[in-house]
PDB file of C-alpha atoms in Angstrom:
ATOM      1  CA  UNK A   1     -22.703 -23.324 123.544  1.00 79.00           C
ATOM      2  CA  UNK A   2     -25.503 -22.087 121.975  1.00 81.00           C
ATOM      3  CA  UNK A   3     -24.931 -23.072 118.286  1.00 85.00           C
ATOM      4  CA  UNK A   4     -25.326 -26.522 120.285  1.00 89.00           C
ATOM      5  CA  UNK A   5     -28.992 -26.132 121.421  1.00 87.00           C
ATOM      6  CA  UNK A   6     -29.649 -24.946 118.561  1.00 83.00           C
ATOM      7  CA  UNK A   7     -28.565 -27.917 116.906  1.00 88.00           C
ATOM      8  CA  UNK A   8     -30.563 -29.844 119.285  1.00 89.00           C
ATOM      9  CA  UNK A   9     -33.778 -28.174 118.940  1.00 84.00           C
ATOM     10  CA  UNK A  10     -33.452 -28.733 115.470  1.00 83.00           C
ATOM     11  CA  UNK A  11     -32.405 -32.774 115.446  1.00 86.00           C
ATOM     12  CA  UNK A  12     -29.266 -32.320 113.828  1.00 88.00           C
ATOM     13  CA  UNK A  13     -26.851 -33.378 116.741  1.00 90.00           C
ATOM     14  CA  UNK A  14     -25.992 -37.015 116.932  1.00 90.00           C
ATOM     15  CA  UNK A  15     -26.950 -39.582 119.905  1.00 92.00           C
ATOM     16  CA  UNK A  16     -24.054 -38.992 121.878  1.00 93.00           C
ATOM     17  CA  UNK A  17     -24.240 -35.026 121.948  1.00 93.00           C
ATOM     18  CA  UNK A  18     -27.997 -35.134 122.116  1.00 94.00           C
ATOM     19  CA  UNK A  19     -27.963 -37.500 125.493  1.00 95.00           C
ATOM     20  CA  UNK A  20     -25.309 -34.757 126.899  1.00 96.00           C
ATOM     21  CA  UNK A  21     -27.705 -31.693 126.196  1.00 95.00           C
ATOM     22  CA  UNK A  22     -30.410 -33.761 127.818  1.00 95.00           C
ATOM     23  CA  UNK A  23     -28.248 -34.499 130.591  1.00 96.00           C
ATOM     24  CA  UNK A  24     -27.275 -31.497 131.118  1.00 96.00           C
ATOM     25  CA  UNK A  25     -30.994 -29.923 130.800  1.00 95.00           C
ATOM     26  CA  UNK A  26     -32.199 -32.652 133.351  1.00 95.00           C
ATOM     27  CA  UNK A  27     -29.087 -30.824 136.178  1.00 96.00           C
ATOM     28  CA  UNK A  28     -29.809 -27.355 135.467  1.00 94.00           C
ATOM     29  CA  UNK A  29     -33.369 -25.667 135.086  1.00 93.00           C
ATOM     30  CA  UNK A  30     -31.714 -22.634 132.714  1.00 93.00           C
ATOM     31  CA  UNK A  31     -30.662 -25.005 130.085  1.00 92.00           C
ATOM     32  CA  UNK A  32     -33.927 -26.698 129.980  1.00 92.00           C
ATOM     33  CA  UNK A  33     -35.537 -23.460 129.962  1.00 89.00           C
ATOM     34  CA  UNK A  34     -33.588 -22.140 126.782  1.00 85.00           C
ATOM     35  CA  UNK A  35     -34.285 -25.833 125.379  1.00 87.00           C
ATOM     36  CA  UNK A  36     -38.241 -25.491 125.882  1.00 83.00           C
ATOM     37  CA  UNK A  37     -37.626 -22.088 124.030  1.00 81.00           C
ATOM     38  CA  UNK A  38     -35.567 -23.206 121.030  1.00 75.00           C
ATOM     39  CA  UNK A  39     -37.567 -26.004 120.806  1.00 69.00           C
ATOM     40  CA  UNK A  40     -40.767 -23.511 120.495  1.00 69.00           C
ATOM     41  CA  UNK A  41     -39.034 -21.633 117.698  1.00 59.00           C
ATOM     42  CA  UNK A  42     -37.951 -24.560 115.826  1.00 53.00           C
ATOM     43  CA  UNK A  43     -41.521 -26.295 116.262  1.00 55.00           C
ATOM     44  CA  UNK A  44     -43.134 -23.097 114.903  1.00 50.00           C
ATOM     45  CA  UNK A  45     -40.612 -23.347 111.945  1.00 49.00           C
ATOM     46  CA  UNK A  46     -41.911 -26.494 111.497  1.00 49.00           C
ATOM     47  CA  UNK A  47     -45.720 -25.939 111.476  1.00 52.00           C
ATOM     48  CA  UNK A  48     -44.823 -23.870 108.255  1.00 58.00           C
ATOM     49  CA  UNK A  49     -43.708 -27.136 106.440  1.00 56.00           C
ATOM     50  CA  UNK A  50     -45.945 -29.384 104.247  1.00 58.00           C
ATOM     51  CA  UNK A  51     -47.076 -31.936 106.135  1.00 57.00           C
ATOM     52  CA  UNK A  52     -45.793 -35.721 105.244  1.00 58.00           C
ATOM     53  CA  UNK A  53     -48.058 -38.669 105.236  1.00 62.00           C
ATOM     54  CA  UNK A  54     -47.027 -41.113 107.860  1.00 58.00           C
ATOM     55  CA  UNK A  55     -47.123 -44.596 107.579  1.00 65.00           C
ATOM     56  CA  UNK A  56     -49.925 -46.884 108.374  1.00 65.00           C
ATOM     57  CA  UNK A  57     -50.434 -47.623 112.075  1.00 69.00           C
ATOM     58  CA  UNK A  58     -47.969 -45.232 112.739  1.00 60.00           C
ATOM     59  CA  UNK A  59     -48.946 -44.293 116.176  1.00 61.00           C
ATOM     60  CA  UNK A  60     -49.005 -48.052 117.701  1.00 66.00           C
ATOM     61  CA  UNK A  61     -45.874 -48.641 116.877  1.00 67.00           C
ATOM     62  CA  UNK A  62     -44.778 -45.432 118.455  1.00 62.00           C
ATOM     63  CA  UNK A  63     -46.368 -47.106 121.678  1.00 65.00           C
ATOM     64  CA  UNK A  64     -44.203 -50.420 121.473  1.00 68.00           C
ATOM     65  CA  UNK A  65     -41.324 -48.664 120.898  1.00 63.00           C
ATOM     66  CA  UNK A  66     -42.494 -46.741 124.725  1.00 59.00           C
ATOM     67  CA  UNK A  67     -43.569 -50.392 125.938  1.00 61.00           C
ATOM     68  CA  UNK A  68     -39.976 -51.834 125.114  1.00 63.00           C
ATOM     69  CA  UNK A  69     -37.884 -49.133 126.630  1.00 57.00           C
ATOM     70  CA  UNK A  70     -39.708 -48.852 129.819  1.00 58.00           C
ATOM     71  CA  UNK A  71     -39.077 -52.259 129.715  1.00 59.00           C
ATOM     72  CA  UNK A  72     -35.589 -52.267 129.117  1.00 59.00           C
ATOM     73  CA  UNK A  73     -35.107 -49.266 131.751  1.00 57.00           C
ATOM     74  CA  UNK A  74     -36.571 -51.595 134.801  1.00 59.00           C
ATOM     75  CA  UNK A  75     -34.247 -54.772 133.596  1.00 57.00           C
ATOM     76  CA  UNK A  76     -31.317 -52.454 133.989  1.00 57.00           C
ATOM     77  CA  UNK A  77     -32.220 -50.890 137.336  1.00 58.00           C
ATOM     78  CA  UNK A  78     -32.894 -54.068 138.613  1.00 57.00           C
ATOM     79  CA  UNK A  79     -29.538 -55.550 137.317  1.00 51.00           C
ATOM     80  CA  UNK A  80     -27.790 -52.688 138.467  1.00 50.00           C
ATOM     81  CA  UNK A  81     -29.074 -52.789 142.291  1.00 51.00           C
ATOM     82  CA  UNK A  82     -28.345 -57.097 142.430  1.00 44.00           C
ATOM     83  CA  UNK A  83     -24.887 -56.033 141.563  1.00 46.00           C
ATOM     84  CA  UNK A  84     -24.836 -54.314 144.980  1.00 49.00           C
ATOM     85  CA  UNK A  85     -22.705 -50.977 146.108  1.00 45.00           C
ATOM     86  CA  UNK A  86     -20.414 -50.800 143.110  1.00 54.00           C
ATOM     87  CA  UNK A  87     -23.337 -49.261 141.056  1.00 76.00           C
ATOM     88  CA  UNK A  88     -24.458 -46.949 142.968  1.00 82.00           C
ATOM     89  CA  UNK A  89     -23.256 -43.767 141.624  1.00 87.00           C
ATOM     90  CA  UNK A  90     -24.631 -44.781 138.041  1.00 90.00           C
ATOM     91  CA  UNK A  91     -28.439 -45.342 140.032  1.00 90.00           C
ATOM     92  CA  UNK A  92     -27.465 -41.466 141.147  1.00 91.00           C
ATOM     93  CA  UNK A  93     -27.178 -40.802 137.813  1.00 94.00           C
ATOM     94  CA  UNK A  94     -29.401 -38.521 136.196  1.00 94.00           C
ATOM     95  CA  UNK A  95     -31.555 -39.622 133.688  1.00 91.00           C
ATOM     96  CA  UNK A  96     -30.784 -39.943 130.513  1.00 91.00           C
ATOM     97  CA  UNK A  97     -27.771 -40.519 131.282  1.00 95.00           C
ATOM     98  CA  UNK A  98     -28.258 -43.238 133.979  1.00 94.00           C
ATOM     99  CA  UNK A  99     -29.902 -45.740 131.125  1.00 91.00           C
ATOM    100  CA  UNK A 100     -27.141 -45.617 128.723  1.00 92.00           C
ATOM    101  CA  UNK A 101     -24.682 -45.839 131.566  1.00 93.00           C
ATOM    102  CA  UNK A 102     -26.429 -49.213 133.542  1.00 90.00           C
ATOM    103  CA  UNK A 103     -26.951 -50.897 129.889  1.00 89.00           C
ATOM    104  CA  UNK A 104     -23.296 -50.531 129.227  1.00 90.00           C
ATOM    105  CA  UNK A 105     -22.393 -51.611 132.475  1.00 87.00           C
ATOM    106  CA  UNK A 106     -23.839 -54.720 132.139  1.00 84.00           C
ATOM    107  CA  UNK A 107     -22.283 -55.152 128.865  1.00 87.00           C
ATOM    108  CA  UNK A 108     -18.893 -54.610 129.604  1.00 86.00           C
ATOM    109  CA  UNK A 109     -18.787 -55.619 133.472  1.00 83.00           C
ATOM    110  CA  UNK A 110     -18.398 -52.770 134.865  1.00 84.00           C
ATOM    111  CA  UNK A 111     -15.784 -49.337 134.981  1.00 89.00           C
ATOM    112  CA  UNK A 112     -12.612 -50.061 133.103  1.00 90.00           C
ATOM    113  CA  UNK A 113      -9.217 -48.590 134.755  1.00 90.00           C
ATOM    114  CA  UNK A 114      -7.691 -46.534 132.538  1.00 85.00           C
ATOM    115  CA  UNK A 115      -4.645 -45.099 134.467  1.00 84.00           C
ATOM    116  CA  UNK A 116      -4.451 -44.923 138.481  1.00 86.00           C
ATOM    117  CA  UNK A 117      -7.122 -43.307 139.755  1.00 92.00           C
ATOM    118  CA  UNK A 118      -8.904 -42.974 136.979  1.00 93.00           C
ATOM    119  CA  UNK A 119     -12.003 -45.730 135.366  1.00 93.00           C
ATOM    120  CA  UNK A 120     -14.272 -45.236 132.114  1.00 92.00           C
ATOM    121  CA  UNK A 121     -17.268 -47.248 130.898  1.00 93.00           C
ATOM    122  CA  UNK A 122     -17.664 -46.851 126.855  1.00 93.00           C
ATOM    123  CA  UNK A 123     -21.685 -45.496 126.428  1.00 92.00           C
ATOM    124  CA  UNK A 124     -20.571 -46.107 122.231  1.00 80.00           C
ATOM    125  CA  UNK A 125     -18.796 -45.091 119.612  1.00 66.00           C
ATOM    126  CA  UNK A 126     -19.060 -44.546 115.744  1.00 74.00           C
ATOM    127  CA  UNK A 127     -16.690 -43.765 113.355  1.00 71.00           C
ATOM    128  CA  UNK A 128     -17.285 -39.932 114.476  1.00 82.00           C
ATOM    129  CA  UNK A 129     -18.269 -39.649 117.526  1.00 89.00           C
ATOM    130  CA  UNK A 130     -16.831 -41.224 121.136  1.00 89.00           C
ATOM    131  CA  UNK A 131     -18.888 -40.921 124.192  1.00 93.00           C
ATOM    132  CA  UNK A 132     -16.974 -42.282 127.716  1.00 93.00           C
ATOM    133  CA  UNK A 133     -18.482 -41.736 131.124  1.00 96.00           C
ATOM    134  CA  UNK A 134     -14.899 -41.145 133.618  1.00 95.00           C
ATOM    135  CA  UNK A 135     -14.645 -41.645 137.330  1.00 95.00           C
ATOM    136  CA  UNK A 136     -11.794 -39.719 138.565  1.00 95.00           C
ATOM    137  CA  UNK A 137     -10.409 -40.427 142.090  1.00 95.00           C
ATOM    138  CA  UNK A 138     -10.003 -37.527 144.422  1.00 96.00           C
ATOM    139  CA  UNK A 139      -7.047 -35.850 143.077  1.00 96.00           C
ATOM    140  CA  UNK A 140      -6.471 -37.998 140.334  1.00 95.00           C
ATOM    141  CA  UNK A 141      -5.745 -36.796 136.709  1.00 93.00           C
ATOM    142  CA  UNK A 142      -7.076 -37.788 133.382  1.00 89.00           C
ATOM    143  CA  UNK A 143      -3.968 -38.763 130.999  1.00 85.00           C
ATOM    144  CA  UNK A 144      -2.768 -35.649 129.263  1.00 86.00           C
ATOM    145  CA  UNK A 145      -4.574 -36.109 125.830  1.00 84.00           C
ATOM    146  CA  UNK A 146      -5.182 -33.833 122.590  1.00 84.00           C
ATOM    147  CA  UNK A 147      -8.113 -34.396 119.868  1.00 81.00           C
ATOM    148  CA  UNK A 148      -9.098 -35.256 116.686  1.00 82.00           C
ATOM    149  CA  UNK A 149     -11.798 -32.970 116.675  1.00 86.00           C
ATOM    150  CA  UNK A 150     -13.970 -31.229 118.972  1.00 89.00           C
ATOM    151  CA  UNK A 151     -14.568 -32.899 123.070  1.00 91.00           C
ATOM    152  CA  UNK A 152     -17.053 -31.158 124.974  1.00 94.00           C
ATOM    153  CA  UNK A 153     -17.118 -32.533 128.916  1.00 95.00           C
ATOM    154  CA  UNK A 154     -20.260 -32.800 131.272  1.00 97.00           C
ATOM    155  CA  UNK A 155     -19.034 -32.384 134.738  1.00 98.00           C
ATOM    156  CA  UNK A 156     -22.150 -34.833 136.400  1.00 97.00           C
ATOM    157  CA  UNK A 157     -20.400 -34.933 139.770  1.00 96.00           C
ATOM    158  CA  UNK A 158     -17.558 -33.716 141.614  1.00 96.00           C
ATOM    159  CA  UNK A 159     -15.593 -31.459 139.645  1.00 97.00           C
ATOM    160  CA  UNK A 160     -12.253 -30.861 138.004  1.00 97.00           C
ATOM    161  CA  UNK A 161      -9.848 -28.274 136.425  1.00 95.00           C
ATOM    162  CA  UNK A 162      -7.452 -28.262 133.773  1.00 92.00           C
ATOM    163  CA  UNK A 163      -5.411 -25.082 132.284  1.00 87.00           C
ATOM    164  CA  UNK A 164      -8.858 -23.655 130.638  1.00 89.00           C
ATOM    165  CA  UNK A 165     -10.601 -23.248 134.181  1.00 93.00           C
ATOM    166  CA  UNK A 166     -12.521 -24.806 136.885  1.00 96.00           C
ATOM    167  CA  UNK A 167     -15.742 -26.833 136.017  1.00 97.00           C
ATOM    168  CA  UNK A 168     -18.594 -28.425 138.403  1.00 97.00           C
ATOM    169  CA  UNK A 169     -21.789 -30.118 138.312  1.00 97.00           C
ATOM    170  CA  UNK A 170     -23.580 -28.936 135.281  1.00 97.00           C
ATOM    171  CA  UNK A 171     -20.980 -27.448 133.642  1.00 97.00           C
ATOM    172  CA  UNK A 172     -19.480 -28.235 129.823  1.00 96.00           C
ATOM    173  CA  UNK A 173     -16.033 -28.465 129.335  1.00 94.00           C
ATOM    174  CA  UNK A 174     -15.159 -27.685 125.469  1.00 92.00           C
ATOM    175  CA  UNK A 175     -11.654 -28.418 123.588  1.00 89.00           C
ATOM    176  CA  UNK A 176     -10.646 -28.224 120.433  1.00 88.00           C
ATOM    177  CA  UNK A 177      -8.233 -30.285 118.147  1.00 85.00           C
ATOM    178  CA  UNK A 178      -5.571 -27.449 118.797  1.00 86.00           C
ATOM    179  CA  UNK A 179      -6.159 -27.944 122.356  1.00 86.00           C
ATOM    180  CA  UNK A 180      -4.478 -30.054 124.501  1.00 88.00           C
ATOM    181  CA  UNK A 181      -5.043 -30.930 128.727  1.00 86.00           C
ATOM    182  CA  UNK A 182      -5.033 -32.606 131.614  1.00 91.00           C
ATOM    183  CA  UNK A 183      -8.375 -32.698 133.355  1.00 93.00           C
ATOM    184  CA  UNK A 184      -7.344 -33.449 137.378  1.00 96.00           C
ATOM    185  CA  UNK A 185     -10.205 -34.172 140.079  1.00 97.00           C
ATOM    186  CA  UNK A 186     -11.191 -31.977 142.751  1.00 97.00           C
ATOM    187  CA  UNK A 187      -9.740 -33.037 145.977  1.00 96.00           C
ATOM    188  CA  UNK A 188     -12.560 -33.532 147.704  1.00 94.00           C
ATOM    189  CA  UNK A 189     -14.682 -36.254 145.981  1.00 92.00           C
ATOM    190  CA  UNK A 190     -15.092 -38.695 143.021  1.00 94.00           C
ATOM    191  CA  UNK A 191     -15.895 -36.698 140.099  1.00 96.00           C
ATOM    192  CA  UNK A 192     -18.335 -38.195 137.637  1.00 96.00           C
ATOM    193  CA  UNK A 193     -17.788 -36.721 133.957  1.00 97.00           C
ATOM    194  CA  UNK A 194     -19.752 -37.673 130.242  1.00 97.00           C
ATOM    195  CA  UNK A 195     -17.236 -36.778 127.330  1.00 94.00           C
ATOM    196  CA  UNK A 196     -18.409 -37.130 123.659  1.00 94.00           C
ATOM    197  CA  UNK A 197     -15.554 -36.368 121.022  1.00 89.00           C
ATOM    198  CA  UNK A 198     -15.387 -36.610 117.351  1.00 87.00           C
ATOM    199  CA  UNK A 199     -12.673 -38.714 116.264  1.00 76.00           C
ATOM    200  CA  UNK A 200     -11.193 -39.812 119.692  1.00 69.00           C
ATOM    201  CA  UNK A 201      -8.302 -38.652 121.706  1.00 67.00           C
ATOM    202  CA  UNK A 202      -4.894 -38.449 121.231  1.00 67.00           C
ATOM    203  CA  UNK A 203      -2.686 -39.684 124.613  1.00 66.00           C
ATOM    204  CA  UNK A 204       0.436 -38.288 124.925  1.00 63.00           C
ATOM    205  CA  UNK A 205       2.865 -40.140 126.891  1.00 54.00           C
ATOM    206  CA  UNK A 206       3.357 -43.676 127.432  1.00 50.00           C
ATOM    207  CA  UNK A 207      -0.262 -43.934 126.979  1.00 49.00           C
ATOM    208  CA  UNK A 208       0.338 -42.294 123.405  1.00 47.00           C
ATOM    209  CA  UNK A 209       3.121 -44.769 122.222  1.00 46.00           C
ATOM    210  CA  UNK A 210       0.599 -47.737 123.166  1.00 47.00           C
ATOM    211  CA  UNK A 211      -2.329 -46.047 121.486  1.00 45.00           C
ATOM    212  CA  UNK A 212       0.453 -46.011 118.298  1.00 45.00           C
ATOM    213  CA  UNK A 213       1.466 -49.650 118.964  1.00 47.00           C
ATOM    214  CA  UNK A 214      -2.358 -50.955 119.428  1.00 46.00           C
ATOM    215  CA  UNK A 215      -3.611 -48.937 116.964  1.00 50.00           C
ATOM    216  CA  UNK A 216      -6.652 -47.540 119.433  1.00 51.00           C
TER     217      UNK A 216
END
């Protein structure tokens, strides 16, 4: 994984990927040390650039931007706890991760089912890159799927395996678009997992001749 810090120190991932390396950073106190540490060589890098002129009042608009998300972050917790004990694994959430989450809650209502046992709330997509936060019932499987390109999987609760290994909290889950699984929950609790792909998944199945017929 580290060709991905890398990329993160340097600001080339996109959203998606760069709110699952912050994620992850916030759940595990090695990752956020190697971040500080890329992010010292890559800020040394940058000292040796010529310096660009910013624009005119620059820094105050910096601090509205800060006013209006701080903003936006208590509207959503707020929303979140009226909509009572449904939402409270997203308010468990860490954060970065527990903003994007709540704000697409409220957007789309709440989780989606995708198959039995098994929910997903869309945190956006592009025309590259997917990003889906799954809850997986105790024992439960995510649909056998393959991809267009590359998935890589935060585990953020719980756990599950698939035929690469066994994966917990903290842990990243990478596939391939040769690769093709069948993540299944730990038996013992919900599991809570942040996927970002490029391109989208492939379902296999029944779920793969309606993705053909519906064209998702």
């Amino acid at each position: 994984m580290s060709e991905l810090y890398s990329a993160y120190s340097a600001g080339r991932l996109s959203p998606a990927f760069a709110l699952m390396v912050e994620t992850q950073a916030a759940m595990r106190s090695d990752i956020l040390r190697d971040l500080h540490i890329s992010e010292s060589i890559a800020g040394a890098m940058l000292e040796r650039e010529a310096p660009e002129t910013m624009s005119p009042n620059a820094f105050e608009q910096a601090l509205r931007a800060i006013d209006e998300i701080e903003e936006t972050e208590d509207r959503d917790l707020q929303a979140a706890r009226a909509a009572g004990s449904e939402l409270q694994e997203l308010l468990s959430l860490p954060e970065p991760l527990r903003e994007k989450a709540l704000e697409a809650c409220e957007k789309q209502g709440g989780w989606r089912n995708l198959t039995g046992g098994v929910s997903r709330i869309d945190l956006g997509d592009s025309a590259a890159v997917h990003a889906h936060l799954y809850r997986i019932k105790p024992g439960a499987s995510v649909p056998r799927h393959s991809h267009q390109g590359d998935e890589l999987t935060l585990v953020v609760q719980g756990g599950f395996s698939d035929a690469t290994g066994t994966y917990g909290p903290g842990d990243i889950s990478r596939q391939t678009p040769s690769d093709t699984h069948q993540p299944v929950a730990d038996d013992d609790g919900v599991c809570i997992a942040f996927a970002v792909s490029e391109g989208g998944l492939r379902f296999t199945g029944i779920l793969g001749l309606l993705q053909k017929l519906t064209g998702h």
